[in-house]
PDB file of C-alpha atoms in Angstrom:
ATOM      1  CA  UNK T   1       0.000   0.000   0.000  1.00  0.00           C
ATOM      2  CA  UNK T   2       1.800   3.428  -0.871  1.00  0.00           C
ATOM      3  CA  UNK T   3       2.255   5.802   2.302  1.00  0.00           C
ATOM      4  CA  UNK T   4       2.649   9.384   2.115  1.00  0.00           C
ATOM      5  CA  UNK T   5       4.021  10.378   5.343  1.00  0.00           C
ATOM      6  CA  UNK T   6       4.419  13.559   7.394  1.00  0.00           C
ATOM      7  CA  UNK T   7       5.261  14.917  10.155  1.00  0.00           C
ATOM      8  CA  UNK T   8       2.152  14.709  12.960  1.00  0.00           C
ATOM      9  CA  UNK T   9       2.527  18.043  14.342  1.00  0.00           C
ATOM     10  CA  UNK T  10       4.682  21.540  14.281  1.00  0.00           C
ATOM     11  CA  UNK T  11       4.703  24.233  16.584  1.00  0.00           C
ATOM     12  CA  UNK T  12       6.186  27.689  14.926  1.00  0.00           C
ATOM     13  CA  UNK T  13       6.184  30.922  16.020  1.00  0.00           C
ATOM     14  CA  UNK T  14       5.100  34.625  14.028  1.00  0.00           C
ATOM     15  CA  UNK T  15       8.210  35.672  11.617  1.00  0.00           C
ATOM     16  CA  UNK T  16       9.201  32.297  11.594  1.00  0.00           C
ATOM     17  CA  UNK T  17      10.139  30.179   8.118  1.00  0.00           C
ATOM     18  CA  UNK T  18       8.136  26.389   8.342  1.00  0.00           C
ATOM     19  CA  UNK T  19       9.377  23.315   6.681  1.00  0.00           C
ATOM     20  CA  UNK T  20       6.643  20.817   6.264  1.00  0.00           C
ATOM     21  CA  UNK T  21       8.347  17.470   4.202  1.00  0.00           C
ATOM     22  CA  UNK T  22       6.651  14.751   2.876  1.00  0.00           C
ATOM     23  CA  UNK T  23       7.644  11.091   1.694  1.00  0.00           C
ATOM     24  CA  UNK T  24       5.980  10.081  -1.104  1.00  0.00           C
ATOM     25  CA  UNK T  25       7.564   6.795  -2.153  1.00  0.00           C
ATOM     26  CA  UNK T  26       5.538   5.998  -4.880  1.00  0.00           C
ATOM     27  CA  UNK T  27       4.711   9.082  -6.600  1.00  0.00           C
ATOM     28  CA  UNK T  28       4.050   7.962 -10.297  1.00  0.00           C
ATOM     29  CA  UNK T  29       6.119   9.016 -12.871  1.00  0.00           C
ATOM     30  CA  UNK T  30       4.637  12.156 -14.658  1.00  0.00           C
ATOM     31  CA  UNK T  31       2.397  13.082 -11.606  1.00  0.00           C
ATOM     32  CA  UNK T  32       2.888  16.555  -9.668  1.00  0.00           C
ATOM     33  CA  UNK T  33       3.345  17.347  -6.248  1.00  0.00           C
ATOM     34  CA  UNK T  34       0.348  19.280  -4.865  1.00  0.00           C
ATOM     35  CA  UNK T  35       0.031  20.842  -1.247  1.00  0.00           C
ATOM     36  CA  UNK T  36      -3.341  21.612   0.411  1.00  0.00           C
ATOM     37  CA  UNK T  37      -4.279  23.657   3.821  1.00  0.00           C
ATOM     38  CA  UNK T  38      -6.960  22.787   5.769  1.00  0.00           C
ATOM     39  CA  UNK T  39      -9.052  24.933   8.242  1.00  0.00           C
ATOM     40  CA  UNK T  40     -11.282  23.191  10.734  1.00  0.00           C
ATOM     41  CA  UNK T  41     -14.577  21.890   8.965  1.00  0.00           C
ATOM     42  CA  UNK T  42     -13.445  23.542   5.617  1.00  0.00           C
ATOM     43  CA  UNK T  43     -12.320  21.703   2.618  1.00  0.00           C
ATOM     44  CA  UNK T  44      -8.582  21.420   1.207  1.00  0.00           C
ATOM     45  CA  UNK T  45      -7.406  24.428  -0.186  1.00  0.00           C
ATOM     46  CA  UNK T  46      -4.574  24.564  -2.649  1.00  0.00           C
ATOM     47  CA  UNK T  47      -1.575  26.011  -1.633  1.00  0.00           C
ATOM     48  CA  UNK T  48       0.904  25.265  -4.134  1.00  0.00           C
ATOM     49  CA  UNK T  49       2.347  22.542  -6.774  1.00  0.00           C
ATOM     50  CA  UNK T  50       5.212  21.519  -8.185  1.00  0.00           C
ATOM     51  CA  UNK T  51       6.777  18.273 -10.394  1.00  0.00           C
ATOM     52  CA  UNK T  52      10.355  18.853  -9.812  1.00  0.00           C
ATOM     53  CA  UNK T  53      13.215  21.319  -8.329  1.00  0.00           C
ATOM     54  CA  UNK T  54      12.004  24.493  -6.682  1.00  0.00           C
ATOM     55  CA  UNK T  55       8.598  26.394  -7.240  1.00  0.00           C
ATOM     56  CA  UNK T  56       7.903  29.230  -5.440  1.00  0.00           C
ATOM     57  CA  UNK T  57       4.192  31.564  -5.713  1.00  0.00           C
ATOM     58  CA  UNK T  58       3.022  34.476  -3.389  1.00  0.00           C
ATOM     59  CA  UNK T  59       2.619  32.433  -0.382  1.00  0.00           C
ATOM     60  CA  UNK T  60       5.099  29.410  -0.597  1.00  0.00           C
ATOM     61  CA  UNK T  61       8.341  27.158  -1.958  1.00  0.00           C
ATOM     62  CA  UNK T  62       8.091  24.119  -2.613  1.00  0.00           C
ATOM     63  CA  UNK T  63      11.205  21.821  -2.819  1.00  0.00           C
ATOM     64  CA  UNK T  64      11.640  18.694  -4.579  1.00  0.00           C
ATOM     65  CA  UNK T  65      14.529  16.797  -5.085  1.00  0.00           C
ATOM     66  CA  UNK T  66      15.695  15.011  -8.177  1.00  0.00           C
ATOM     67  CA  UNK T  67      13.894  11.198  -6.669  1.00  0.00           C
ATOM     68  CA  UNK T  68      11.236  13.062  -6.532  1.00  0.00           C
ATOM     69  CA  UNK T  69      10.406  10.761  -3.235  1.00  0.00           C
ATOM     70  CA  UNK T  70      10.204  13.447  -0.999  1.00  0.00           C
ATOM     71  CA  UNK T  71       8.787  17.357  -1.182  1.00  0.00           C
ATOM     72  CA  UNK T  72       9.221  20.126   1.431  1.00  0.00           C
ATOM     73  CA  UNK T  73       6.735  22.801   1.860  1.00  0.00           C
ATOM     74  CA  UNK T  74       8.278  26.067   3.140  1.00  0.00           C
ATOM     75  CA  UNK T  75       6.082  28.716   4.706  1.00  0.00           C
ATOM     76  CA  UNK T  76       8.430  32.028   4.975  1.00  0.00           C
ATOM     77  CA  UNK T  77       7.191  34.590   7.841  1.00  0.00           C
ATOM     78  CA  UNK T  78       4.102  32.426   9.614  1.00  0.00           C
ATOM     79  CA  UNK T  79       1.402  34.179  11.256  1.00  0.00           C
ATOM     80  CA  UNK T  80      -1.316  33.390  13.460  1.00  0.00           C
ATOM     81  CA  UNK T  81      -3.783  32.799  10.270  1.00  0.00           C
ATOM     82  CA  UNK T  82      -1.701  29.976   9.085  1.00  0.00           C
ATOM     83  CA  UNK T  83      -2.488  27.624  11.728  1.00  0.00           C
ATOM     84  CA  UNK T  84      -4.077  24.737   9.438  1.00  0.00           C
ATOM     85  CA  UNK T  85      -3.594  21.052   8.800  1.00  0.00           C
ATOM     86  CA  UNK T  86      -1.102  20.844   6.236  1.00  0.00           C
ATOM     87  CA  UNK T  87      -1.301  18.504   3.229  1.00  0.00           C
ATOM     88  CA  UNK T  88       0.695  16.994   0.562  1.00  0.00           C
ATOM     89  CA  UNK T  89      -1.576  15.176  -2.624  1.00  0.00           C
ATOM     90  CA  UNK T  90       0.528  12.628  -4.977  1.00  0.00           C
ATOM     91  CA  UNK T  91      -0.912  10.327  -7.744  1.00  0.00           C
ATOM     92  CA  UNK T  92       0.676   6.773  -7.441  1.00  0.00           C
ATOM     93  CA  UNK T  93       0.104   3.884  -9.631  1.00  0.00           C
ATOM     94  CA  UNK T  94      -0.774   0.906  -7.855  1.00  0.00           C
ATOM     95  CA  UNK T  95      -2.010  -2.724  -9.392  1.00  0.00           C
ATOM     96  CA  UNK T  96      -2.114  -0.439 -12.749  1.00  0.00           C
ATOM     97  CA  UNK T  97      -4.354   2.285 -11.500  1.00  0.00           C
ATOM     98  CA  UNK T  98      -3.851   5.411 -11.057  1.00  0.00           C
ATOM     99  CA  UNK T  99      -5.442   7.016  -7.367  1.00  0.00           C
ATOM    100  CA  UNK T 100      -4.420  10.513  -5.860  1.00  0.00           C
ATOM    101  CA  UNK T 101      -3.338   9.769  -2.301  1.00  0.00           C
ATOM    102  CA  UNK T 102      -3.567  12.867   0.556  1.00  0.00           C
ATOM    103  CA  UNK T 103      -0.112  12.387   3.405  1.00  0.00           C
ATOM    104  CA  UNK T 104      -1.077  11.826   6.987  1.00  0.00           C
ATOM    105  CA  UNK T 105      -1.496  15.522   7.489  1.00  0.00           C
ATOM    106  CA  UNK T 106       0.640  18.328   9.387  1.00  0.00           C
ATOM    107  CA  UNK T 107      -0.866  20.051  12.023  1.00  0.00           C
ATOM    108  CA  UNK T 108       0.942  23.142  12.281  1.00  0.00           C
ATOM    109  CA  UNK T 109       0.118  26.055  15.267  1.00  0.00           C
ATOM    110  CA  UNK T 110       1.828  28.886  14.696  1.00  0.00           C
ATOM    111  CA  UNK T 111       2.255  31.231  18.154  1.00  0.00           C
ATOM    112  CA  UNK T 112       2.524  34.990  18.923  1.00  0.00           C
TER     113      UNK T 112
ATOM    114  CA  UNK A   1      -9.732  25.063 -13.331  1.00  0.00           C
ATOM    115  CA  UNK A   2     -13.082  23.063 -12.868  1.00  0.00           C
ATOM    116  CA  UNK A   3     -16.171  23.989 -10.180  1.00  0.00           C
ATOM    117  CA  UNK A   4     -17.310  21.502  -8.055  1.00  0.00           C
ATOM    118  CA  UNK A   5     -20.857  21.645  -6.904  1.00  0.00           C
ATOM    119  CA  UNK A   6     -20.755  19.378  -4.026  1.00  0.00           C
ATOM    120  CA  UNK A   7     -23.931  18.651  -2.138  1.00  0.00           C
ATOM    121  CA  UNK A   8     -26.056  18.416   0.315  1.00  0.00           C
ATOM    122  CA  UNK A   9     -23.090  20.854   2.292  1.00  0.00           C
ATOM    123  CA  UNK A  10     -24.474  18.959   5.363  1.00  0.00           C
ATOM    124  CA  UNK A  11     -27.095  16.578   6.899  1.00  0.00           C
ATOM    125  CA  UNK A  12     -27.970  14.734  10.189  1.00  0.00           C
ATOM    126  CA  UNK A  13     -29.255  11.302   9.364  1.00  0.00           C
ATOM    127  CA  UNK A  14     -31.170   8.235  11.486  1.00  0.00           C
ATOM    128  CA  UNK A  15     -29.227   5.290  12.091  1.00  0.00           C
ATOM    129  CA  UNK A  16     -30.069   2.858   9.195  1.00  0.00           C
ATOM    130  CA  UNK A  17     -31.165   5.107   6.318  1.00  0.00           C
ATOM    131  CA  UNK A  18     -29.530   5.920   3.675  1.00  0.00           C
ATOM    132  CA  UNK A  19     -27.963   9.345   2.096  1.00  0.00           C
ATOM    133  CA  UNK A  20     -27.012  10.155  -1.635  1.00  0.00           C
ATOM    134  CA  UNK A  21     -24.424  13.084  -2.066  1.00  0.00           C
ATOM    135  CA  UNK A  22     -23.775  14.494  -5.374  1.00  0.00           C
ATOM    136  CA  UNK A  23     -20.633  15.846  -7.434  1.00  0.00           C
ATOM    137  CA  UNK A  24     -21.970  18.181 -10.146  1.00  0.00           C
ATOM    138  CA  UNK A  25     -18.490  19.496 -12.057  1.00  0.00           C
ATOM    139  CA  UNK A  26     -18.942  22.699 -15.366  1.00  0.00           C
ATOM    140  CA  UNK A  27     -16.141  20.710 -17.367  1.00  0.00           C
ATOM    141  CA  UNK A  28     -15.900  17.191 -18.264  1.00  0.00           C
ATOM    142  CA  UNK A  29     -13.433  15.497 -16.887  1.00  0.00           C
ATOM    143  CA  UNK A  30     -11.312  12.269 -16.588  1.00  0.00           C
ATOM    144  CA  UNK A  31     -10.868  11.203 -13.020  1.00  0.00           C
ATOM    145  CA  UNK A  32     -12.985  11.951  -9.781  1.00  0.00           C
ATOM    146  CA  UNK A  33     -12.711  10.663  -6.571  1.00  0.00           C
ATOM    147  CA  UNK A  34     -14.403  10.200  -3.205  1.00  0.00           C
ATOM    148  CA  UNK A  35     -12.787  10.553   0.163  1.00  0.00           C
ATOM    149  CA  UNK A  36     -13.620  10.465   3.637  1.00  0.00           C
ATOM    150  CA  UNK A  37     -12.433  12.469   6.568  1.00  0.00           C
ATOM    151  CA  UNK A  38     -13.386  11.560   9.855  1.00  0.00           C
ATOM    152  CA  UNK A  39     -12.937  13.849  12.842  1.00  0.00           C
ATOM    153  CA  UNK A  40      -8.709  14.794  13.002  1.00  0.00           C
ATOM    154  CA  UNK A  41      -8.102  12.326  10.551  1.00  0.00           C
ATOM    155  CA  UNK A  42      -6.586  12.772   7.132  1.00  0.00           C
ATOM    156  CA  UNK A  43      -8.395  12.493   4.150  1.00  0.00           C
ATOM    157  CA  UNK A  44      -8.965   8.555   2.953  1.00  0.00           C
ATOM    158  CA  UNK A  45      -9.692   7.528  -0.153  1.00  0.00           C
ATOM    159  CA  UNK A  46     -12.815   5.735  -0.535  1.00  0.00           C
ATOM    160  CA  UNK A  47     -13.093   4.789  -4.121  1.00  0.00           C
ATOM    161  CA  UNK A  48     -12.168   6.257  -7.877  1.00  0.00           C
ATOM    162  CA  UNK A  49     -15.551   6.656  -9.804  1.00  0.00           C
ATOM    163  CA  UNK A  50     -15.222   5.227 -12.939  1.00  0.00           C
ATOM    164  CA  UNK A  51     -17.801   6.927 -16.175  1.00  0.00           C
ATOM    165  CA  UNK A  52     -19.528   3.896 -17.627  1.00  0.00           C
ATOM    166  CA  UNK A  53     -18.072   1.027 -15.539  1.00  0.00           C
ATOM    167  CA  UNK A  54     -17.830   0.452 -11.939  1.00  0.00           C
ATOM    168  CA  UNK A  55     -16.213   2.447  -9.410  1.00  0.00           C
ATOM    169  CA  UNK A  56     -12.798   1.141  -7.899  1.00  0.00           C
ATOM    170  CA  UNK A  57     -12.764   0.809  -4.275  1.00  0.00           C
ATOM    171  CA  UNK A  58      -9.888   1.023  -1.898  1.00  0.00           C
ATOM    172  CA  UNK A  59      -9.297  -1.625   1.024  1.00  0.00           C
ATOM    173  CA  UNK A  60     -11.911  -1.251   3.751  1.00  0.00           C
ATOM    174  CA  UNK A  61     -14.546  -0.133   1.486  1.00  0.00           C
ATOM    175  CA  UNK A  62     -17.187  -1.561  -0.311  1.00  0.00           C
ATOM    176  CA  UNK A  63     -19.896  -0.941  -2.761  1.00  0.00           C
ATOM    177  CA  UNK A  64     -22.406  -2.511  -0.593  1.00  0.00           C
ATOM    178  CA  UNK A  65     -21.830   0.248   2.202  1.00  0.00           C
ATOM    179  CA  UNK A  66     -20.166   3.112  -0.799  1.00  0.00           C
ATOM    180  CA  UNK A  67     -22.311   2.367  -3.683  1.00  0.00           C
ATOM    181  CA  UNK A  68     -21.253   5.241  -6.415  1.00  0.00           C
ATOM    182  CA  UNK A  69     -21.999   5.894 -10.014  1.00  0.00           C
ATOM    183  CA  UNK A  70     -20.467   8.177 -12.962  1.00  0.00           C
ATOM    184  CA  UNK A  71     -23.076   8.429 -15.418  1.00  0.00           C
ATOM    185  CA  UNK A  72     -21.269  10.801 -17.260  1.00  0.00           C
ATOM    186  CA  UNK A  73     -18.089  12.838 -17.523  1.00  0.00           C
ATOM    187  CA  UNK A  74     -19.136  15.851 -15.227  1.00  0.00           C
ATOM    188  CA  UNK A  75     -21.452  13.966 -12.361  1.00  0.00           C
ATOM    189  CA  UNK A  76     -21.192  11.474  -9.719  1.00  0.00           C
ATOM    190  CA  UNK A  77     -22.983  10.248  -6.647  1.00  0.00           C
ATOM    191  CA  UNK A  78     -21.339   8.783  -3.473  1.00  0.00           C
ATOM    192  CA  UNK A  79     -23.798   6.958  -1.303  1.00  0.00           C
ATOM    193  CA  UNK A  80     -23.996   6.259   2.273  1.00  0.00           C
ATOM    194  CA  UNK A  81     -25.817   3.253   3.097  1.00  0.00           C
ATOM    195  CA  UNK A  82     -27.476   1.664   6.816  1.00  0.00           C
ATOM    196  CA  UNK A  83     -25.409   4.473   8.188  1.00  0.00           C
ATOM    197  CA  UNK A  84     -24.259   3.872  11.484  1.00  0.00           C
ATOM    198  CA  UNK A  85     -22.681   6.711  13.912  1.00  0.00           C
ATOM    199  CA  UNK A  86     -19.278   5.276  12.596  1.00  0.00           C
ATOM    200  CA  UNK A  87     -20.163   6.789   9.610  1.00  0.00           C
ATOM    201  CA  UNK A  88     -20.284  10.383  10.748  1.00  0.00           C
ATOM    202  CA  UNK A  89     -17.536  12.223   8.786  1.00  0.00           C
ATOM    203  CA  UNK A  90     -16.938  14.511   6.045  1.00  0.00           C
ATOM    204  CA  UNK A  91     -16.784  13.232   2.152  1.00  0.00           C
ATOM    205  CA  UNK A  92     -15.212  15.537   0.054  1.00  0.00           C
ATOM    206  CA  UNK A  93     -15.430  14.687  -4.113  1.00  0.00           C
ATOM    207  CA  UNK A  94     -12.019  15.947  -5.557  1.00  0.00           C
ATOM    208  CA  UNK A  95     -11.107  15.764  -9.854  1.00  0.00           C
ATOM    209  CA  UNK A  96      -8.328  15.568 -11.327  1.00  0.00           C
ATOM    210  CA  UNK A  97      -7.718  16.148 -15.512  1.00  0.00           C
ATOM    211  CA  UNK A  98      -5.005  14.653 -17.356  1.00  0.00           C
ATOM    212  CA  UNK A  99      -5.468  18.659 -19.040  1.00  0.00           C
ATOM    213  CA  UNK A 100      -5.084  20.037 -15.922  1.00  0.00           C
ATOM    214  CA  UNK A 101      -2.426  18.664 -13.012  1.00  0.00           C
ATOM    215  CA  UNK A 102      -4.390  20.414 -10.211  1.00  0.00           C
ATOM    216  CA  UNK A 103      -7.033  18.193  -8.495  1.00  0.00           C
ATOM    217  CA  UNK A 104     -10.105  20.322  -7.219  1.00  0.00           C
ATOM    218  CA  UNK A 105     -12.569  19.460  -4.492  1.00  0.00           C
ATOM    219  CA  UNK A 106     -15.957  20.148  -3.816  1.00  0.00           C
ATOM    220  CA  UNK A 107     -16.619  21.731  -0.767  1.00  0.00           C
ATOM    221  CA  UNK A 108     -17.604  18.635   1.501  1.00  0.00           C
ATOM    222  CA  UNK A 109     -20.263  16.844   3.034  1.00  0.00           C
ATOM    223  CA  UNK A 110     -20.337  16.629   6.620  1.00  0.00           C
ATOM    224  CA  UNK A 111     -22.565  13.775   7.827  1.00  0.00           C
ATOM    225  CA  UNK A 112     -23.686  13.217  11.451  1.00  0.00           C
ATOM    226  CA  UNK A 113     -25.599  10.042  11.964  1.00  0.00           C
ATOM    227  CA  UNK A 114     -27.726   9.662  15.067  1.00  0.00           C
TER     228      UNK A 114
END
C-alpha cells in the first residue's frame, strides 16, 4: 500500500520560516506534487504545486529533489492565520491504476 | 480550473437510512474521486468513480456500504448506506484532468448520523 508520510505536528512561532516534508515513495512518474491547507470543517485548499526542483508563488516554496520521493513545503514569515492542517496530494500507480493519495497531514500552530 | 458543486453541504441522518451526495463538475473530466475524513483524521480515499463502468474501491470499502456511479463525464454520486454513527464524517469529491495537473474538491459533506 503506498504511504505518504508527514510529520504529525509543528509548533512555529510569528516571523518564523516552516518546513513541512513529505515522503511520497511511490509518486508515479509524470504526476505533480500538490500541497493543500486545511481549516477546521473547511475543505482542502490549494496552496501550491510543483513536479520537480524548486517552485515558489506568493505564499510558498516548494522543494523537490531530483527522486522526486520526498517534497518540502516552506512557509516564509508564519502568522497566526496559518495555523491549518497541512497537506501533501501525490498520484501513485498501484495494481495499474492510477489514485491521488492525501499524506497523513501536518498540524501546524503557529504562536505569537 | 473546474467547479465543483458538491452537495447536500451537510445533513444529520437516522441510524439505518440511507444518504445520496452528489458531485456536479462545469467541465468534463477524466478522473474523480471520493474521500472520507473523519474527525482529526486525514483524508482517505474511498473509491475512484469510474464513467460507464464500476467504481474502484480502496481496502476497507465496499460498494455494498459506498455504492457510487459516474453516469457521465461531469457527475457522480457517493452513497452512504445503513449508516451507522461510525459513519459520521466529512466526504469531500475531488477531480483531477489529465489537461489540468491540479485536483479540485468540492466543498464537503459533513454527515452526522444519530
Amino acid at each position: 500500500l503506498a504511504k505518504t508520510t508527514q510529520p504529525i505536528s509543528m509548533d512555529s512561532y510569528e516571523g518564523q520560516e516552516v518546513n513541512i516534508t513529505c515522503s511520497h515513495n511511490n509518486i508515479a512518474t509524470n504526476d505533480y506534487i500538490t500541497w493543500y491547507q486545511q481549516f477546521p470543517s473547511q475543505g482542502p485548499r490549494f496552496i501550491i504545486q510543483g513536479y520537480k526542483t524548486k517552485v515558489t508563488n506568493e505564499v510558498a516554496s516548494l522543494f523537490i529533489p531530483a527522486d522526486r520521493k520526498s517534497s518540502t513545503l516552506s512557509l516564509p514569515r508564519v502568522s497566526l492565520s496559518d495555523t491549518a492542517v497541512y497537506y501533501c496530494l501525490v498520484g501513485v500507480v498501484l495494481d495499474s491504476s492510477y489514485k491521488l493519495i492525501f499524506g497523513s497531514g501536518t498540524r501546524l500552530l503557529v504562536r505569537p | 480550473s473546474a467547479v465543483i458543486s458538491q452537495k447536500p453541504s451537510r445533513d444529520i441522518c437516522q441510524r439505518g437510512t440511507s444518504l445520496t451526495i452528489q458531485c456536479q463538475v462545469d467541465s468534463q473530466v477524466t478522473m474523480m474521486f471520493w474521500y472520507r475524513q473523519q474527525p482529526g483524521q486525514s483524508l482517505t480515499l474511498i473509491a475512484t468513480a469510474n464513467q460507464g463502468s464500476e467504481a474502484t474501491y480502496e481496502s476497507g470499502f465496499v460498494i455494498d456500504k459506498f455504492p457510487i456511479s459516474r453516469p457521465n463525464l461531469t457527475f457522480s454520486t457517493l452513497t452512504v448506506s445503513n449508516m451507522s454513527p461510525e459513519d459520521s464524517s466529512i466526504y469531500l469529491c475531488s477531480v483531477d484532468d489529465a489537461a489540468d495537473p491540479e485536483a479540485f474538491f468540492g466543498q464537503g459533506t459533513r454527515l452526522t448520523v444519530v
